[in-house]
Amino acid sequence: MALETPAKTELVRDLLGRPLASLRVSVIDRCDLRCQYCMPEEHYTWLPSKDILNAAELERVVDAFCQIGVRSVRLTGGEPLLRADLLELVTRLTRLPLVEDLALTTNARRLARQAEPLREAGLRRITVSLDSLQPVRFEELTRRAAHAKVLEGIRAAAATGFDAIKINSVVMRGFNDDELVDLLEFGREIGAEVRFIEYMDVGGATHWSLGEVVSQQEMLAKLEAHYGPIERETGRGSAPAERFRLRDGTRFGIVASVTEPFCGACDRSRLTADGLWYTCLYAQQGTDLKPLLRNGADRERLVRRISAGWAGRTDRSAEERRDDPHRGVLYQVSELQADPHREMHTRGG
Ligand code: SAM
Ligand code: SF4
Ligand code: SF4
């Protein structure tokens, strides 16, 4: 049964005047890869399964977020394709009348079999992560022999007829910064827009150093050396990626969260699989929405709680970290073990 469309939604702005328009839901904290920049340790503390919100609970909470402005929802993780009821969740969320844009970010390892069912469940946009086209390098990065499966998954998605496919590539100095052109060409071949991401000092990236970050400026210089002049597109709005165009019209994006953060326009927040809501990727504290969800709170109570949380928001951590001369890793391993909600794979990328 479709949920009723409210006559009017109550838009809320934070203390810096930013609306809440986008929600990233980490639907599971587990992952079947171990990317060095996200899950570099051998052992992790997983969220207890009894705490993971089920599809109906996630639908209720997303619906509440929509009442105060969210229109764009991205399912992420961990690895969302590991979640057993993912298709049910997608079906439920596509039925929410205020969700205008539902997307999913995946490592694509299990996508070959799931691309078609996801499209049939109503998913229209998909982002796949791919940092290297070289099998040995890929395995070194992800510590899993999954390159062939990932490429198969990406090609299957390209053949499935999603409205849009994007490829996310985290660029690390001395590791894959010689593959920018190859990745762009691969994107072109399969009809996907590539987004190069600066290596971020998020929770989980316990080996991060500023020296390994390849800046947007450097990426553009490398690409210009190969393709000639690159044009910057206007009208970015609140999108995390700045978009560019090659002379032949090929588009690509760069997410310059480290060197050119975009907190001033940030309309995003994040929900973990166990219902903790974070108003910033770097936020120290989250709001636990699970008790409300499990104690029978109605939509109005949920909306009031979220609305109050957003109204008091002042986060601009990426800008603050850019200006910190002593910038280093965000958390030590012991701090991540003490609270796994600080991990990128728990909080959702
Ligand atoms: N497992 C899925 C995947 O890899 O696409 C979804 C979750 S993953 C945390 C979401 C995105 O975060 C991926 O594109 C990944 O490359 C990015 N990411 C993770 N750690 C990062 C870091 N330290 N710097 C920049 N991006 C990172
Ligand atoms: Fe897993 Fe995605 Fe993190 Fe890689 S980036 S370890 S695929 S959650
Ligand atoms: Fe938004 Fe926080 Fe990232 Fe800034 S650091 S863009 S406020 S999530």
mmCIF file of C-alpha atoms and ligand atoms in Angstrom:
data_model
loop_
_atom_site.group_PDB
_atom_site.id
_atom_site.type_symbol
_atom_site.label_atom_id
_atom_site.label_comp_id
_atom_site.label_asym_id
_atom_site.label_seq_id
_atom_site.Cartn_x
_atom_site.Cartn_y
_atom_site.Cartn_z
ATOM 1 C CA MET A 1 0.000 0.000 0.000
ATOM 2 C CA ALA A 2 1.470 3.375 -0.982
ATOM 3 C CA LEU A 3 1.851 5.928 1.795
ATOM 4 C CA GLU A 4 -0.354 8.944 1.560
ATOM 5 C CA THR A 5 1.255 12.104 0.190
ATOM 6 C CA PRO A 6 1.044 14.844 2.796
ATOM 7 C CA ALA A 7 -0.648 18.047 1.701
ATOM 8 C CA LYS A 8 2.495 20.011 2.454
ATOM 9 C CA THR A 9 5.924 19.218 3.824
ATOM 10 C CA GLU A 10 7.621 21.332 6.441
ATOM 11 C CA LEU A 11 11.052 22.401 5.161
ATOM 12 C CA VAL A 12 13.686 22.960 7.778
ATOM 13 C CA ARG A 13 17.003 24.786 7.567
ATOM 14 C CA ASP A 14 20.038 24.408 9.794
ATOM 15 C CA LEU A 15 21.795 27.257 11.618
ATOM 16 C CA LEU A 16 23.874 28.010 8.501
ATOM 17 C CA GLY A 17 20.726 28.228 6.358
ATOM 18 C CA ARG A 18 21.182 24.851 4.639
ATOM 19 C CA PRO A 19 18.116 22.721 3.854
ATOM 20 C CA LEU A 20 17.973 18.957 4.402
ATOM 21 C CA ALA A 21 17.506 17.428 0.961
ATOM 22 C CA SER A 22 19.573 14.277 0.784
ATOM 23 C CA LEU A 23 19.858 11.161 2.952
ATOM 24 C CA ARG A 24 22.469 8.421 2.690
ATOM 25 C CA VAL A 25 21.364 5.210 4.300
ATOM 26 C CA SER A 26 24.043 2.697 5.212
ATOM 27 C CA VAL A 27 21.882 -0.410 4.981
ATOM 28 C CA ILE A 28 24.534 -2.801 6.305
ATOM 29 C CA ASP A 29 27.943 -2.349 7.939
ATOM 30 C CA ARG A 30 29.481 -5.561 6.562
ATOM 31 C CA CYS A 31 31.442 -5.729 3.344
ATOM 32 C CA ASP A 32 32.928 -8.412 1.097
ATOM 33 C CA LEU A 33 35.969 -6.308 0.139
ATOM 34 C CA ARG A 34 38.630 -4.739 2.359
ATOM 35 C CA CYS A 35 39.652 -1.541 0.575
ATOM 36 C CA GLN A 36 42.788 -0.110 2.153
ATOM 37 C CA TYR A 37 41.313 3.395 2.373
ATOM 38 C CA CYS A 38 38.104 2.241 4.102
ATOM 39 C CA MET A 39 38.603 -1.101 5.920
ATOM 40 C CA PRO A 40 42.351 -1.534 6.320
ATOM 41 C CA GLU A 41 42.246 -3.586 9.556
ATOM 42 C CA GLU A 42 42.007 -7.361 9.881
ATOM 43 C CA HIS A 43 39.144 -7.418 12.392
ATOM 44 C CA TYR A 44 36.047 -5.343 12.837
ATOM 45 C CA THR A 45 33.284 -5.103 15.425
ATOM 46 C CA TRP A 46 29.981 -5.515 13.605
ATOM 47 C CA LEU A 47 26.690 -3.998 14.637
ATOM 48 C CA PRO A 48 24.543 -6.584 16.477
ATOM 49 C CA SER A 49 22.022 -8.040 14.024
ATOM 50 C CA LYS A 50 19.119 -7.437 16.441
ATOM 51 C CA ASP A 51 19.839 -3.709 16.116
ATOM 52 C CA ILE A 52 19.694 -3.579 12.316
ATOM 53 C CA LEU A 53 16.527 -1.829 11.176
ATOM 54 C CA ASN A 54 14.305 -3.949 8.982
ATOM 55 C CA ALA A 55 12.948 -2.773 5.628
ATOM 56 C CA ALA A 56 9.653 -1.554 7.120
ATOM 57 C CA GLU A 57 11.475 0.440 9.814
ATOM 58 C CA LEU A 58 13.778 1.992 7.216
ATOM 59 C CA GLU A 59 10.774 2.894 5.095
ATOM 60 C CA ARG A 60 9.156 4.661 8.079
ATOM 61 C CA VAL A 61 12.248 6.638 8.912
ATOM 62 C CA VAL A 62 12.940 7.637 5.294
ATOM 63 C CA ASP A 63 9.317 8.732 4.988
ATOM 64 C CA ALA A 64 9.788 10.954 8.056
ATOM 65 C CA PHE A 65 12.940 12.503 6.551
ATOM 66 C CA CYS A 66 10.979 13.245 3.389
ATOM 67 C CA GLN A 67 8.474 15.294 5.379
ATOM 68 C CA ILE A 68 11.133 17.887 6.145
ATOM 69 C CA GLY A 69 12.747 18.088 2.738
ATOM 70 C CA VAL A 70 14.616 14.934 1.746
ATOM 71 C CA ARG A 71 14.034 14.092 -1.923
ATOM 72 C CA SER A 72 17.187 12.201 -2.735
ATOM 73 C CA VAL A 73 18.021 8.895 -1.026
ATOM 74 C CA ARG A 74 21.176 6.869 -1.576
ATOM 75 C CA LEU A 75 21.551 3.310 -0.280
ATOM 76 C CA THR A 76 25.100 2.505 0.666
ATOM 77 C CA GLY A 77 27.078 0.658 3.327
ATOM 78 C CA GLY A 78 29.227 -1.410 3.908
ATOM 79 C CA GLU A 79 28.186 -3.357 0.866
ATOM 80 C CA PRO A 80 24.434 -2.967 0.263
ATOM 81 C CA LEU A 81 24.232 -6.028 -2.004
ATOM 82 C CA LEU A 82 24.988 -8.193 1.052
ATOM 83 C CA ARG A 83 21.684 -7.211 2.597
ATOM 84 C CA ALA A 84 19.195 -10.072 2.158
ATOM 85 C CA ASP A 85 16.079 -7.894 1.945
ATOM 86 C CA LEU A 86 17.575 -5.236 -0.327
ATOM 87 C CA LEU A 87 14.977 -5.762 -3.073
ATOM 88 C CA GLU A 88 12.147 -5.401 -0.572
ATOM 89 C CA LEU A 89 13.745 -2.207 0.725
ATOM 90 C CA VAL A 90 14.133 -0.759 -2.783
ATOM 91 C CA THR A 91 10.526 -1.639 -3.586
ATOM 92 C CA ARG A 92 9.301 0.041 -0.402
ATOM 93 C CA LEU A 93 11.355 3.193 -0.943
ATOM 94 C CA THR A 94 10.374 3.624 -4.591
ATOM 95 C CA ARG A 95 6.761 3.675 -3.384
ATOM 96 C CA LEU A 96 7.372 6.704 -1.157
ATOM 97 C CA PRO A 97 5.828 9.586 -3.090
ATOM 98 C CA LEU A 98 8.355 12.199 -1.982
ATOM 99 C CA VAL A 99 11.454 10.197 -2.910
ATOM 100 C CA GLU A 100 12.328 11.710 -6.281
ATOM 101 C CA ASP A 101 15.707 10.102 -6.649
ATOM 102 C CA LEU A 102 16.703 6.702 -5.254
ATOM 103 C CA ALA A 103 20.251 5.557 -5.966
ATOM 104 C CA LEU A 104 22.593 2.844 -4.720
ATOM 105 C CA THR A 105 26.362 2.707 -4.293
ATOM 106 C CA THR A 106 27.975 -0.724 -4.575
ATOM 107 C CA ASN A 107 31.356 -2.350 -5.045
ATOM 108 C CA ALA A 108 29.675 -4.391 -7.841
ATOM 109 C CA ARG A 109 31.117 -7.725 -6.739
ATOM 110 C CA ARG A 110 27.626 -9.248 -6.615
ATOM 111 C CA LEU A 111 26.013 -6.996 -9.167
ATOM 112 C CA ALA A 112 25.977 -9.362 -12.165
ATOM 113 C CA ARG A 113 23.106 -11.323 -10.619
ATOM 114 C CA GLN A 114 21.400 -8.435 -8.878
ATOM 115 C CA ALA A 115 21.411 -5.668 -11.504
ATOM 116 C CA GLU A 116 18.274 -6.854 -13.292
ATOM 117 C CA PRO A 117 16.193 -7.546 -10.141
ATOM 118 C CA LEU A 118 17.206 -4.155 -8.709
ATOM 119 C CA ARG A 119 16.111 -2.393 -11.882
ATOM 120 C CA GLU A 120 12.832 -4.329 -11.787
ATOM 121 C CA ALA A 121 12.314 -3.314 -8.154
ATOM 122 C CA GLY A 122 12.429 0.306 -9.306
ATOM 123 C CA LEU A 123 16.029 1.408 -8.823
ATOM 124 C CA ARG A 124 16.917 3.889 -11.549
ATOM 125 C CA ARG A 125 20.435 5.033 -10.703
ATOM 126 C CA ILE A 126 23.472 3.102 -9.611
ATOM 127 C CA THR A 127 27.015 4.077 -8.652
ATOM 128 C CA VAL A 128 29.763 1.482 -8.741
ATOM 129 C CA SER A 129 33.156 1.827 -7.123
ATOM 130 C CA LEU A 130 36.188 0.927 -9.206
ATOM 131 C CA ASP A 131 39.640 2.221 -8.379
ATOM 132 C CA SER A 132 41.781 0.192 -10.756
ATOM 133 C CA LEU A 133 41.493 -1.632 -14.059
ATOM 134 C CA GLN A 134 44.548 -3.704 -13.211
ATOM 135 C CA PRO A 135 43.644 -7.038 -11.534
ATOM 136 C CA VAL A 136 46.793 -7.329 -9.417
ATOM 137 C CA ARG A 137 46.526 -3.744 -8.227
ATOM 138 C CA PHE A 138 42.813 -4.155 -7.537
ATOM 139 C CA GLU A 139 43.509 -7.194 -5.401
ATOM 140 C CA GLU A 140 46.236 -5.363 -3.517
ATOM 141 C CA LEU A 141 43.825 -2.527 -2.819
ATOM 142 C CA THR A 142 40.772 -4.581 -1.849
ATOM 143 C CA ARG A 143 42.577 -7.645 -0.436
ATOM 144 C CA ARG A 144 40.128 -9.849 -2.313
ATOM 145 C CA ALA A 145 40.460 -11.571 -5.722
ATOM 146 C CA ALA A 146 37.315 -10.005 -7.093
ATOM 147 C CA HIS A 147 38.351 -7.886 -10.053
ATOM 148 C CA ALA A 148 36.774 -10.078 -12.746
ATOM 149 C CA LYS A 149 33.501 -10.303 -10.784
ATOM 150 C CA VAL A 150 33.429 -6.549 -10.285
ATOM 151 C CA LEU A 151 33.958 -5.852 -13.993
ATOM 152 C CA GLU A 152 31.296 -8.438 -14.833
ATOM 153 C CA GLY A 153 28.922 -6.707 -12.404
ATOM 154 C CA ILE A 154 29.597 -3.276 -13.886
ATOM 155 C CA ARG A 155 29.063 -4.524 -17.430
ATOM 156 C CA ALA A 156 25.837 -6.254 -16.371
ATOM 157 C CA ALA A 157 24.580 -2.994 -14.864
ATOM 158 C CA ALA A 158 25.487 -1.148 -18.062
ATOM 159 C CA ALA A 159 23.442 -3.674 -20.052
ATOM 160 C CA THR A 160 20.455 -3.471 -17.702
ATOM 161 C CA GLY A 161 19.207 -0.049 -18.716
ATOM 162 C CA PHE A 162 19.575 2.045 -15.579
ATOM 163 C CA ASP A 163 18.865 5.727 -16.209
ATOM 164 C CA ALA A 164 22.394 6.563 -15.103
ATOM 165 C CA ILE A 165 25.508 4.702 -14.014
ATOM 166 C CA LYS A 166 28.394 6.399 -12.285
ATOM 167 C CA ILE A 167 31.809 5.063 -11.442
ATOM 168 C CA ASN A 168 33.471 6.251 -8.217
ATOM 169 C CA SER A 169 37.269 6.103 -8.202
ATOM 170 C CA VAL A 170 39.242 7.112 -5.127
ATOM 171 C CA VAL A 171 42.607 8.436 -6.303
ATOM 172 C CA MET A 172 45.678 7.724 -4.171
ATOM 173 C CA ARG A 173 49.129 9.065 -4.890
ATOM 174 C CA GLY A 174 51.577 6.437 -6.090
ATOM 175 C CA PHE A 175 48.835 3.848 -6.243
ATOM 176 C CA ASN A 176 46.339 4.518 -9.022
ATOM 177 C CA ASP A 177 47.016 8.128 -10.039
ATOM 178 C CA ASP A 178 48.440 6.791 -13.310
ATOM 179 C CA GLU A 179 45.028 5.344 -14.237
ATOM 180 C CA LEU A 180 42.894 8.475 -14.557
ATOM 181 C CA VAL A 181 42.787 8.321 -18.352
ATOM 182 C CA ASP A 182 42.200 4.549 -18.395
ATOM 183 C CA LEU A 183 39.315 4.851 -15.933
ATOM 184 C CA LEU A 184 37.770 7.697 -17.904
ATOM 185 C CA GLU A 185 38.060 5.679 -21.117
ATOM 186 C CA PHE A 186 36.477 2.670 -19.422
ATOM 187 C CA GLY A 187 33.582 4.858 -18.282
ATOM 188 C CA ARG A 188 33.181 6.149 -21.800
ATOM 189 C CA GLU A 189 33.169 2.611 -23.199
ATOM 190 C CA ILE A 190 30.340 1.427 -20.955
ATOM 191 C CA GLY A 191 28.401 4.704 -20.903
ATOM 192 C CA ALA A 192 29.100 5.644 -17.279
ATOM 193 C CA GLU A 193 30.199 8.984 -15.862
ATOM 194 C CA VAL A 194 33.372 8.704 -13.796
ATOM 195 C CA ARG A 195 33.796 10.628 -10.546
ATOM 196 C CA PHE A 196 37.307 10.876 -9.195
ATOM 197 C CA ILE A 197 37.328 11.234 -5.411
ATOM 198 C CA GLU A 198 40.093 12.763 -3.343
ATOM 199 C CA TYR A 199 41.322 10.303 -0.716
ATOM 200 C CA MET A 200 39.571 11.420 2.467
ATOM 201 C CA ASP A 201 40.559 11.235 6.118
ATOM 202 C CA VAL A 202 37.247 9.689 7.127
ATOM 203 C CA GLY A 203 36.861 7.242 10.012
ATOM 204 C CA GLY A 204 38.273 3.931 8.804
ATOM 205 C CA ALA A 205 41.065 5.553 6.788
ATOM 206 C CA THR A 206 43.605 4.840 9.510
ATOM 207 C CA HIS A 207 46.545 4.949 7.094
ATOM 208 C CA TRP A 208 45.573 8.319 5.592
ATOM 209 C CA SER A 209 48.150 11.022 5.035
ATOM 210 C CA LEU A 210 47.854 14.334 3.246
ATOM 211 C CA GLY A 211 50.787 13.327 1.050
ATOM 212 C CA GLU A 212 48.698 10.553 -0.529
ATOM 213 C CA VAL A 213 45.887 12.898 -1.506
ATOM 214 C CA VAL A 214 45.870 13.787 -5.199
ATOM 215 C CA SER A 215 44.137 17.144 -5.383
ATOM 216 C CA GLN A 216 41.466 18.124 -7.883
ATOM 217 C CA GLN A 217 43.969 20.554 -9.385
ATOM 218 C CA GLU A 218 46.527 17.800 -9.945
ATOM 219 C CA MET A 219 43.931 15.448 -11.406
ATOM 220 C CA LEU A 220 42.846 18.114 -13.878
ATOM 221 C CA ALA A 221 46.464 18.790 -14.856
ATOM 222 C CA LYS A 222 47.044 15.082 -15.552
ATOM 223 C CA LEU A 223 43.869 14.833 -17.614
ATOM 224 C CA GLU A 224 44.578 18.062 -19.517
ATOM 225 C CA ALA A 225 48.031 16.756 -20.410
ATOM 226 C CA HIS A 226 46.286 13.900 -22.200
ATOM 227 C CA TYR A 227 43.020 15.389 -23.476
ATOM 228 C CA GLY A 228 43.793 19.087 -23.862
ATOM 229 C CA PRO A 229 41.704 21.889 -22.295
ATOM 230 C CA ILE A 230 38.958 20.815 -19.920
ATOM 231 C CA GLU A 231 35.894 22.947 -19.304
ATOM 232 C CA ARG A 232 34.364 23.351 -15.839
ATOM 233 C CA GLU A 233 30.558 23.148 -15.879
ATOM 234 C CA THR A 234 28.446 25.620 -13.956
ATOM 235 C CA GLY A 235 25.319 25.000 -11.884
ATOM 236 C CA ARG A 236 26.755 22.538 -9.388
ATOM 237 C CA GLY A 237 24.176 23.340 -6.705
ATOM 238 C CA SER A 238 24.644 21.159 -3.630
ATOM 239 C CA ALA A 239 26.238 18.242 -5.516
ATOM 240 C CA PRO A 240 29.471 16.970 -3.960
ATOM 241 C CA ALA A 241 31.092 16.563 -7.382
ATOM 242 C CA GLU A 242 32.307 19.432 -9.484
ATOM 243 C CA ARG A 243 31.599 18.487 -13.124
ATOM 244 C CA PHE A 244 33.909 18.913 -16.088
ATOM 245 C CA ARG A 245 33.751 18.375 -19.850
ATOM 246 C CA LEU A 246 36.378 17.194 -22.289
ATOM 247 C CA ARG A 247 36.561 18.796 -25.744
ATOM 248 C CA ASP A 248 34.578 15.904 -27.237
ATOM 249 C CA GLY A 249 31.762 16.426 -24.720
ATOM 250 C CA THR A 250 32.646 13.571 -22.341
ATOM 251 C CA ARG A 251 31.656 14.545 -18.818
ATOM 252 C CA PHE A 252 33.290 13.530 -15.565
ATOM 253 C CA GLY A 253 33.243 14.717 -11.966
ATOM 254 C CA ILE A 254 35.718 15.316 -9.165
ATOM 255 C CA VAL A 255 34.778 15.167 -5.492
ATOM 256 C CA ALA A 256 37.371 17.449 -3.896
ATOM 257 C CA SER A 257 36.285 16.957 -0.282
ATOM 258 C CA VAL A 258 39.832 17.439 1.020
ATOM 259 C CA THR A 259 41.226 20.382 -0.929
ATOM 260 C CA GLU A 260 38.029 22.210 -1.911
ATOM 261 C CA PRO A 261 35.334 21.174 0.562
ATOM 262 C CA PHE A 262 31.746 22.133 -0.109
ATOM 263 C CA CYS A 263 30.252 22.330 3.407
ATOM 264 C CA GLY A 264 28.574 25.657 2.616
ATOM 265 C CA ALA A 265 26.052 23.898 0.369
ATOM 266 C CA CYS A 266 25.888 20.571 2.211
ATOM 267 C CA ASP A 267 22.314 19.328 2.417
ATOM 268 C CA ARG A 268 23.200 15.706 3.253
ATOM 269 C CA SER A 269 22.970 13.576 6.336
ATOM 270 C CA ARG A 270 23.561 9.916 7.064
ATOM 271 C CA LEU A 271 21.705 7.097 8.758
ATOM 272 C CA THR A 272 23.409 3.910 9.940
ATOM 273 C CA ALA A 273 21.834 0.470 9.586
ATOM 274 C CA ASP A 274 20.979 0.521 13.306
ATOM 275 C CA GLY A 275 19.266 3.888 13.164
ATOM 276 C CA LEU A 276 21.900 6.397 14.272
ATOM 277 C CA TRP A 277 21.519 9.650 12.387
ATOM 278 C CA TYR A 278 24.579 11.829 11.676
ATOM 279 C CA THR A 279 24.306 15.373 10.359
ATOM 280 C CA CYS A 280 27.895 15.261 9.053
ATOM 281 C CA LEU A 281 30.279 12.591 7.797
ATOM 282 C CA TYR A 282 32.703 13.628 10.542
ATOM 283 C CA ALA A 283 30.134 14.193 13.332
ATOM 284 C CA GLN A 284 31.219 12.895 16.749
ATOM 285 C CA GLN A 285 27.676 12.266 17.969
ATOM 286 C CA GLY A 286 24.620 10.867 16.256
ATOM 287 C CA THR A 287 20.954 10.835 17.178
ATOM 288 C CA ASP A 288 19.582 7.383 17.886
ATOM 289 C CA LEU A 289 16.251 7.100 16.067
ATOM 290 C CA LYS A 290 15.850 3.378 16.780
ATOM 291 C CA PRO A 291 14.105 3.753 20.151
ATOM 292 C CA LEU A 292 11.487 6.005 18.578
ATOM 293 C CA LEU A 293 11.007 3.592 15.680
ATOM 294 C CA ARG A 294 10.727 0.546 17.924
ATOM 295 C CA ASN A 295 8.547 2.158 20.576
ATOM 296 C CA GLY A 296 5.752 2.943 18.161
ATOM 297 C CA ALA A 297 6.431 6.636 17.533
ATOM 298 C CA ASP A 298 4.228 7.979 14.775
ATOM 299 C CA ARG A 299 5.449 9.968 11.768
ATOM 300 C CA GLU A 300 4.855 13.287 13.535
ATOM 301 C CA ARG A 301 7.120 12.409 16.468
ATOM 302 C CA LEU A 302 9.857 11.199 14.174
ATOM 303 C CA VAL A 303 9.582 14.362 12.108
ATOM 304 C CA ARG A 304 9.783 16.549 15.237
ATOM 305 C CA ARG A 305 12.938 14.746 16.406
ATOM 306 C CA ILE A 306 14.696 14.999 13.029
ATOM 307 C CA SER A 307 13.556 18.552 12.514
ATOM 308 C CA ALA A 308 14.965 19.634 15.884
ATOM 309 C CA GLY A 309 18.261 17.881 15.135
ATOM 310 C CA TRP A 310 18.668 19.549 11.754
ATOM 311 C CA ALA A 311 17.592 22.982 13.018
ATOM 312 C CA GLY A 312 20.546 23.024 15.430
ATOM 313 C CA ARG A 313 23.161 21.867 12.887
ATOM 314 C CA THR A 314 26.360 23.864 12.454
ATOM 315 C CA ASP A 315 28.624 21.174 10.907
ATOM 316 C CA ARG A 316 31.330 22.228 8.467
ATOM 317 C CA SER A 317 34.028 19.737 9.444
ATOM 318 C CA ALA A 318 35.723 19.282 6.056
ATOM 319 C CA GLU A 319 36.328 23.027 5.898
ATOM 320 C CA GLU A 320 37.624 23.065 9.481
ATOM 321 C CA ARG A 321 39.917 20.124 8.768
ATOM 322 C CA ARG A 322 41.242 21.775 5.597
ATOM 323 C CA ASP A 323 42.276 24.765 7.734
ATOM 324 C CA ASP A 324 43.950 22.625 10.434
ATOM 325 C CA PRO A 325 47.748 22.739 10.002
ATOM 326 C CA HIS A 326 48.129 19.585 12.156
ATOM 327 C CA ARG A 327 45.699 17.492 10.149
ATOM 328 C CA GLY A 328 46.290 13.744 10.486
ATOM 329 C CA VAL A 329 44.160 10.594 10.662
ATOM 330 C CA LEU A 330 40.738 11.226 12.135
ATOM 331 C CA TYR A 331 40.695 8.255 14.525
ATOM 332 C CA GLN A 332 43.172 5.761 15.884
ATOM 333 C CA VAL A 333 42.227 2.076 15.519
ATOM 334 C CA SER A 334 41.398 1.797 19.250
ATOM 335 C CA GLU A 335 38.916 4.684 18.953
ATOM 336 C CA LEU A 336 37.214 2.982 16.011
ATOM 337 C CA GLN A 337 37.035 -0.292 17.912
ATOM 338 C CA ALA A 338 35.463 1.509 20.867
ATOM 339 C CA ASP A 339 32.684 2.844 18.643
ATOM 340 C CA PRO A 340 32.222 1.254 15.209
ATOM 341 C CA HIS A 341 29.761 4.029 14.319
ATOM 342 C CA ARG A 342 32.836 6.133 13.562
ATOM 343 C CA GLU A 343 33.785 3.825 10.688
ATOM 344 C CA MET A 344 33.094 4.910 7.107
ATOM 345 C CA HIS A 345 31.634 1.480 6.283
ATOM 346 C CA THR A 346 29.152 1.858 9.173
ATOM 347 C CA ARG A 347 28.321 5.479 8.555
ATOM 348 C CA GLY A 348 28.040 5.096 4.796
ATOM 349 C CA GLY A 349 30.041 6.761 2.060
HETATM 350 N N1 SAM B 1 30.718 -0.705 -0.583
HETATM 351 C C1 SAM B 1 30.140 0.222 -1.465
HETATM 352 C C2 SAM B 1 31.167 0.795 -2.423
HETATM 353 O O1 SAM B 1 32.355 0.663 -2.154
HETATM 354 O O2 SAM B 1 30.737 1.383 -3.411
HETATM 355 C C3 SAM B 1 29.402 1.349 -0.756
HETATM 356 C C4 SAM B 1 30.019 1.902 0.501
HETATM 357 S S1 SAM B 1 31.565 2.769 0.281
HETATM 358 C C5 SAM B 1 31.923 3.275 1.929
HETATM 359 C C6 SAM B 1 30.982 4.244 -0.521
HETATM 360 C C7 SAM B 1 32.026 5.067 -1.215
HETATM 361 O O3 SAM B 1 32.903 5.603 -0.239
HETATM 362 C C8 SAM B 1 32.886 4.289 -2.197
HETATM 363 O O4 SAM B 1 32.799 4.849 -3.490
HETATM 364 C C9 SAM B 1 34.271 4.419 -1.623
HETATM 365 O O5 SAM B 1 35.237 4.487 -2.641
HETATM 366 C C10 SAM B 1 34.177 5.703 -0.821
HETATM 367 N N2 SAM B 1 35.213 5.797 0.215
HETATM 368 C C11 SAM B 1 35.442 4.965 1.234
HETATM 369 N N3 SAM B 1 36.509 5.360 1.960
HETATM 370 C C12 SAM B 1 36.968 6.503 1.374
HETATM 371 C C13 SAM B 1 38.059 7.396 1.637
HETATM 372 N N4 SAM B 1 38.898 7.196 2.636
HETATM 373 N N5 SAM B 1 38.205 8.458 0.822
HETATM 374 C C14 SAM B 1 37.352 8.676 -0.210
HETATM 375 N N6 SAM B 1 36.318 7.869 -0.503
HETATM 376 C C15 SAM B 1 36.130 6.781 0.268
HETATM 377 FE FE1 SF4 B 2 33.716 -2.165 1.281
HETATM 378 FE FE2 SF4 B 2 32.953 -0.057 -0.104
HETATM 379 FE FE3 SF4 B 2 34.541 0.238 2.030
HETATM 380 FE FE4 SF4 B 2 35.535 -0.897 -0.157
HETATM 381 S S1 SF4 B 2 34.783 1.221 0.035
HETATM 382 S S2 SF4 B 2 35.747 -1.659 1.947
HETATM 383 S S3 SF4 B 2 33.786 -1.958 -0.944
HETATM 384 S S4 SF4 B 2 32.470 -0.484 2.064
HETATM 385 FE FE1 SF4 B 3 28.694 18.074 4.727
HETATM 386 FE FE2 SF4 B 3 30.085 17.508 6.902
HETATM 387 FE FE3 SF4 B 3 30.986 16.748 4.480
HETATM 388 FE FE4 SF4 B 3 31.003 19.350 5.197
HETATM 389 S S1 SF4 B 3 32.172 17.702 6.124
HETATM 390 S S2 SF4 B 3 30.306 18.495 3.234
HETATM 391 S S3 SF4 B 3 29.132 19.459 6.438
HETATM 392 S S4 SF4 B 3 29.109 16.026 5.512
#
